[in-house]
GROMACS .gro file of C-alpha atoms in nm:
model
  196
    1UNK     CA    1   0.117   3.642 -11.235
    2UNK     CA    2   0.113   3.396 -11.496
    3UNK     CA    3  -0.135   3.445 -11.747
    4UNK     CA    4  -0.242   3.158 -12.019
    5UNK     CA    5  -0.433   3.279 -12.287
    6UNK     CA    6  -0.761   3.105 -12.350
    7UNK     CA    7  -0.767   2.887 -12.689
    8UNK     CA    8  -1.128   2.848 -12.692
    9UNK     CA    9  -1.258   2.864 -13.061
   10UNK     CA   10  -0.892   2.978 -13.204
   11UNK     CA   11  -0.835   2.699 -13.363
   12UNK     CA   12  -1.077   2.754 -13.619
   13UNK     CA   13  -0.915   3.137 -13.687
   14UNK     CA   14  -0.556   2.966 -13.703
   15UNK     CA   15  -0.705   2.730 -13.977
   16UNK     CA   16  -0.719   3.040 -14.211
   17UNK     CA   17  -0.358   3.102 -14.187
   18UNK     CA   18  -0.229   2.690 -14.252
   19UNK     CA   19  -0.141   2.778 -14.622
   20UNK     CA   20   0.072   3.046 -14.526
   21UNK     CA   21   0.469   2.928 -14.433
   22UNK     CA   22   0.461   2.912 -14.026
   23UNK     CA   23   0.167   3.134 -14.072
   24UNK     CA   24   0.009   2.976 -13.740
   25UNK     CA   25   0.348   3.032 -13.549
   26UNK     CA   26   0.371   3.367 -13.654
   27UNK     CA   27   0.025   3.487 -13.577
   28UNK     CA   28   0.033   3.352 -13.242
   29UNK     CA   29   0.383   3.477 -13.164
   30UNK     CA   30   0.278   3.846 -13.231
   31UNK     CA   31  -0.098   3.766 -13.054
   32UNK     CA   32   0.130   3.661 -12.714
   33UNK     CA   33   0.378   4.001 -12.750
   34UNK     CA   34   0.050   4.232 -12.768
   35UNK     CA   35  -0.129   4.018 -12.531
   36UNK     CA   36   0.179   4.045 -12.309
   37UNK     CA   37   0.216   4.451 -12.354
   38UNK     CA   38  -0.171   4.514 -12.308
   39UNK     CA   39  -0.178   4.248 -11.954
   40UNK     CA   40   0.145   4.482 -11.822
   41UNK     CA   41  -0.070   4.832 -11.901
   42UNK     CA   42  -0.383   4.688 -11.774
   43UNK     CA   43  -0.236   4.517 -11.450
   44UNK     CA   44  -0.084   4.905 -11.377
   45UNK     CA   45  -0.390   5.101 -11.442
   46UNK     CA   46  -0.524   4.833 -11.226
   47UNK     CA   47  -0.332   4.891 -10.988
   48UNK     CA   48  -0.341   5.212 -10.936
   49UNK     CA   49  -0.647   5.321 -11.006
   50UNK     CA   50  -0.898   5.009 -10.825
   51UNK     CA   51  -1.182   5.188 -10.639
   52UNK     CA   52  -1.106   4.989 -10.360
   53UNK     CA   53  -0.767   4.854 -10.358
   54UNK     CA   54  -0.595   5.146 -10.602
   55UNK     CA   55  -0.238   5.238 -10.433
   56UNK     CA   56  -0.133   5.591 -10.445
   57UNK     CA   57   0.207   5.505 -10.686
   58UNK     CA   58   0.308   5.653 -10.979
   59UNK     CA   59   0.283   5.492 -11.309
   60UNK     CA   60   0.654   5.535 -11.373
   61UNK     CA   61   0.730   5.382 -11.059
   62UNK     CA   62   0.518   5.099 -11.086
   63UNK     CA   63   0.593   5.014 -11.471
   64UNK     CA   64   0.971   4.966 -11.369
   65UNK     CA   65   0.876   4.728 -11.080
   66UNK     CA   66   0.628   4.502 -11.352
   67UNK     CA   67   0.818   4.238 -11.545
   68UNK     CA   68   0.763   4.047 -11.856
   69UNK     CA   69   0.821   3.708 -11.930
   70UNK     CA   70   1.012   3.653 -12.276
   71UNK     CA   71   0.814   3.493 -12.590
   72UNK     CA   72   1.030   3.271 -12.847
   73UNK     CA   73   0.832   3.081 -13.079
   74UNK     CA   74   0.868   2.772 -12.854
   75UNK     CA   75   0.755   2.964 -12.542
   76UNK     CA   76   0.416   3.102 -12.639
   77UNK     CA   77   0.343   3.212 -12.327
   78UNK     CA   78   0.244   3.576 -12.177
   79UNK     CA   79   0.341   3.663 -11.861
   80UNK     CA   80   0.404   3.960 -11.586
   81UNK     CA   81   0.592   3.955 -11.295
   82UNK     CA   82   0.614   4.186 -10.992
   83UNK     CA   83   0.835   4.274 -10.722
   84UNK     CA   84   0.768   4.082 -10.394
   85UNK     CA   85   0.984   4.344 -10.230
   86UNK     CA   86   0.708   4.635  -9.993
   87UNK     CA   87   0.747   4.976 -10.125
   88UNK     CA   88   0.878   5.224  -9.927
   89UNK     CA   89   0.644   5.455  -9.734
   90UNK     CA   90   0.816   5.720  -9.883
   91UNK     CA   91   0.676   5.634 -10.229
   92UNK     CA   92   0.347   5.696 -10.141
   93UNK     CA   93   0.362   6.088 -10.150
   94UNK     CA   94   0.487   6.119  -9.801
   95UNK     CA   95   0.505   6.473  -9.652
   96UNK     CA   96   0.670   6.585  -9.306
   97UNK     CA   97   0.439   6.739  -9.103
   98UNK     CA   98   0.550   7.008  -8.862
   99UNK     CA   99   0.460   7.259  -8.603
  100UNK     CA  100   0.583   7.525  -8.394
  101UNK     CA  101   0.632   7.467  -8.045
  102UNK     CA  102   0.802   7.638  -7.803
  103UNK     CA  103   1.200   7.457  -7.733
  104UNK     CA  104   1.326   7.458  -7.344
  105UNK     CA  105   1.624   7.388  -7.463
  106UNK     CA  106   1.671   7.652  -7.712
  107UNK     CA  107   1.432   7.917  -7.508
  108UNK     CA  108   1.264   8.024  -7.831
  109UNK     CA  109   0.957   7.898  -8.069
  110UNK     CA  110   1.098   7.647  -8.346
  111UNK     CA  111   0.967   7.447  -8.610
  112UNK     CA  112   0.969   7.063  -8.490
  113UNK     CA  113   0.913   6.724  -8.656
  114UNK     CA  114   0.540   6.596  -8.616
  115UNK     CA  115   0.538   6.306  -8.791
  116UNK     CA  116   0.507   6.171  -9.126
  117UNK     CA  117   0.164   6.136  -9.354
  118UNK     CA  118   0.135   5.895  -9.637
  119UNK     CA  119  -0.166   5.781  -9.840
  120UNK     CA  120  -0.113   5.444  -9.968
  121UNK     CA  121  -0.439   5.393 -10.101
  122UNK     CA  122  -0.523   5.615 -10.449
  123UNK     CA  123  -0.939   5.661 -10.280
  124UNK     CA  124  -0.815   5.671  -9.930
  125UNK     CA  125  -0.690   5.968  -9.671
  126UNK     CA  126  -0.343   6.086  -9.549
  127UNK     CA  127  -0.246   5.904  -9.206
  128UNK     CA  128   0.009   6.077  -8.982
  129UNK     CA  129   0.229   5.831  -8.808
  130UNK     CA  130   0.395   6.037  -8.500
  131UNK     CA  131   0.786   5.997  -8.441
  132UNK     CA  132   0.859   5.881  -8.797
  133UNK     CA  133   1.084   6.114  -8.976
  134UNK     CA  134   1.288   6.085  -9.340
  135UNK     CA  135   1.574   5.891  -9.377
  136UNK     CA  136   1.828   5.819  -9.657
  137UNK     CA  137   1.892   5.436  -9.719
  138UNK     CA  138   2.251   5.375  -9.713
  139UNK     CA  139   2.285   5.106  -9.979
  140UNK     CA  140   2.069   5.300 -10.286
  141UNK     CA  141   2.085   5.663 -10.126
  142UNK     CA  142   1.674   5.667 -10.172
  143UNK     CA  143   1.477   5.854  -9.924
  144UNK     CA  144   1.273   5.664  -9.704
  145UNK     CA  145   1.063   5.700  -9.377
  146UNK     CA  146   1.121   5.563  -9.063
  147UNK     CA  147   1.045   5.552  -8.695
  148UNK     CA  148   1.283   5.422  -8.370
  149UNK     CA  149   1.161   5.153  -8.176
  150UNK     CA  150   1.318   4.981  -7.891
  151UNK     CA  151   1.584   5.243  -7.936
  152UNK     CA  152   1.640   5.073  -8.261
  153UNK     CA  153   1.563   5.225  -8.645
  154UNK     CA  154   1.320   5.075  -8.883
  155UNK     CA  155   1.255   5.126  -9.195
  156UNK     CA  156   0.888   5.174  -9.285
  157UNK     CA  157   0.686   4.945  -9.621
  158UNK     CA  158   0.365   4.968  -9.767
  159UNK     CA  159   0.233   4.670  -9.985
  160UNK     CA  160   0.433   4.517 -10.249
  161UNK     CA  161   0.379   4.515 -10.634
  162UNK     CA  162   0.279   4.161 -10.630
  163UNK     CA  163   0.061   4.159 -10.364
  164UNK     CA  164  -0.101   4.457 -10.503
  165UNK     CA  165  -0.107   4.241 -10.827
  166UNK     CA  166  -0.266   3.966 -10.647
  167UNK     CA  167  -0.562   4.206 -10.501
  168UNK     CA  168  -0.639   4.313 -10.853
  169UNK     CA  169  -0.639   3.952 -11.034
  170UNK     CA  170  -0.864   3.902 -10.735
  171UNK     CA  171  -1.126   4.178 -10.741
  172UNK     CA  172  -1.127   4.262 -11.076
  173UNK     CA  173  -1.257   4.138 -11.410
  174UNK     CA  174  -0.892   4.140 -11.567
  175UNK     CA  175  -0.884   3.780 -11.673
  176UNK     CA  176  -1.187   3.831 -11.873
  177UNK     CA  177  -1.092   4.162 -12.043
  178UNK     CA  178  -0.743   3.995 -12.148
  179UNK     CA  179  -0.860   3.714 -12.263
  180UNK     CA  180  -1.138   3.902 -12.468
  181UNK     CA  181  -0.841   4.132 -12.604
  182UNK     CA  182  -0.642   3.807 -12.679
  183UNK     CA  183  -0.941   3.697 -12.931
  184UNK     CA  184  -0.983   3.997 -13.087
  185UNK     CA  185  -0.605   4.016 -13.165
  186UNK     CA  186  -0.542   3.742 -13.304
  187UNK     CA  187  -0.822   3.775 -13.554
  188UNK     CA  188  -0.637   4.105 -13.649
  189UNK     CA  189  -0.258   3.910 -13.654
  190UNK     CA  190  -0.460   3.614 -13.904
  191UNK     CA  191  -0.672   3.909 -14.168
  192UNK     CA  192  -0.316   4.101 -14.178
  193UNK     CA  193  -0.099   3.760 -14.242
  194UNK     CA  194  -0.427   3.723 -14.530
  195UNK     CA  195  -0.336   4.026 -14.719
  196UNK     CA  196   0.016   3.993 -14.771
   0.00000   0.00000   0.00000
């Protein structure tokens, strides 16, 4: 996501602040890091907690996989970033289901594998997926689920962070909200630049 921030009638607060030594830089640069910091928490909550597109992630897990852009006094510019890379099944509190069923081949009652349930979305219901089972990924040693198809393994995704992004930015009154916060600060970056 790239976000601009709306300019709209902040010229005339950045006019209180010419007097002041780079006061105009300055307020703007620390109006673009908050504006930055509140779009990442806002884009999580978002995202995990939409009535209708909410995934069922953690908030640790998603913060890591939301980026920010960086802000230099020549790049006023807020942005986040998410992974385009699908989450793993597994992420999405995953649980083994199993049952007891009576083994031929072991002539006794034993405990098999009956699938895997996951609830990707936050408002929505577990769904069992028969034949897929736990796995640990070779390269990062992180458990995953997956299922054998064709007599071949593959490795079960959910949605991505930035398609998840893109539902929320979407549905949601986001833009609005950010750029509403974006006014507000930098009326509080010009009064505190004022009383020093």
């Amino acid at each position: 996501m790239k976000f601009e921030v709306d300019t709209k009638g902040m010229s005339r607060v950045l006019k209180l602040v010419e007097n002041i030594e780079k006061g105009r830089e300055k307020a703007l640069y620390r109006n673009v890091k908050a504006v930055q910091k509140k779009m990442k928490t806002m884009i999580s909550a978002e995202i995990r907690k939409d009535p209708q597109h909410g995934l069922n992630l953690s908030k640790k897990y998603l913060d890591s996989k939301l980026r920010t852009g960086s802000i230099s006094y020549s790049k006023l510019q807020a942005r986040v970033y998410a992974s385009r890379r699908g989450t793993l099944l597994s992420r999405f509190g995953a649980t083994q289901r199993a049952k007891t069923t009576f083994v031929k081949k072991y002539g006794e009652k034993r405990k098999v594998n009956n699938g895997i349930a996951v609830k990707v979305l936050a408002k929505g219901r577990k769904k069992r997926m028969k034949g897929a089972f736990f796995i640990r990924l070779k390269n990062s040693g992180v458990q995953g689920v997956a299922i054998r198809k064709g007599g071949k393994l593959k490795v079960l995704y959910g949605p991505s962070p930035d398609q998840a992004m893109a539902q929320v930015i979407k549905h949601s009154d986001i833009r609005e909200r950010v750029s509403a916060f974006a006014a507000e600060d930098l009326r509080h970056q010009v009064t505190h630049l004022l009383r020093k």
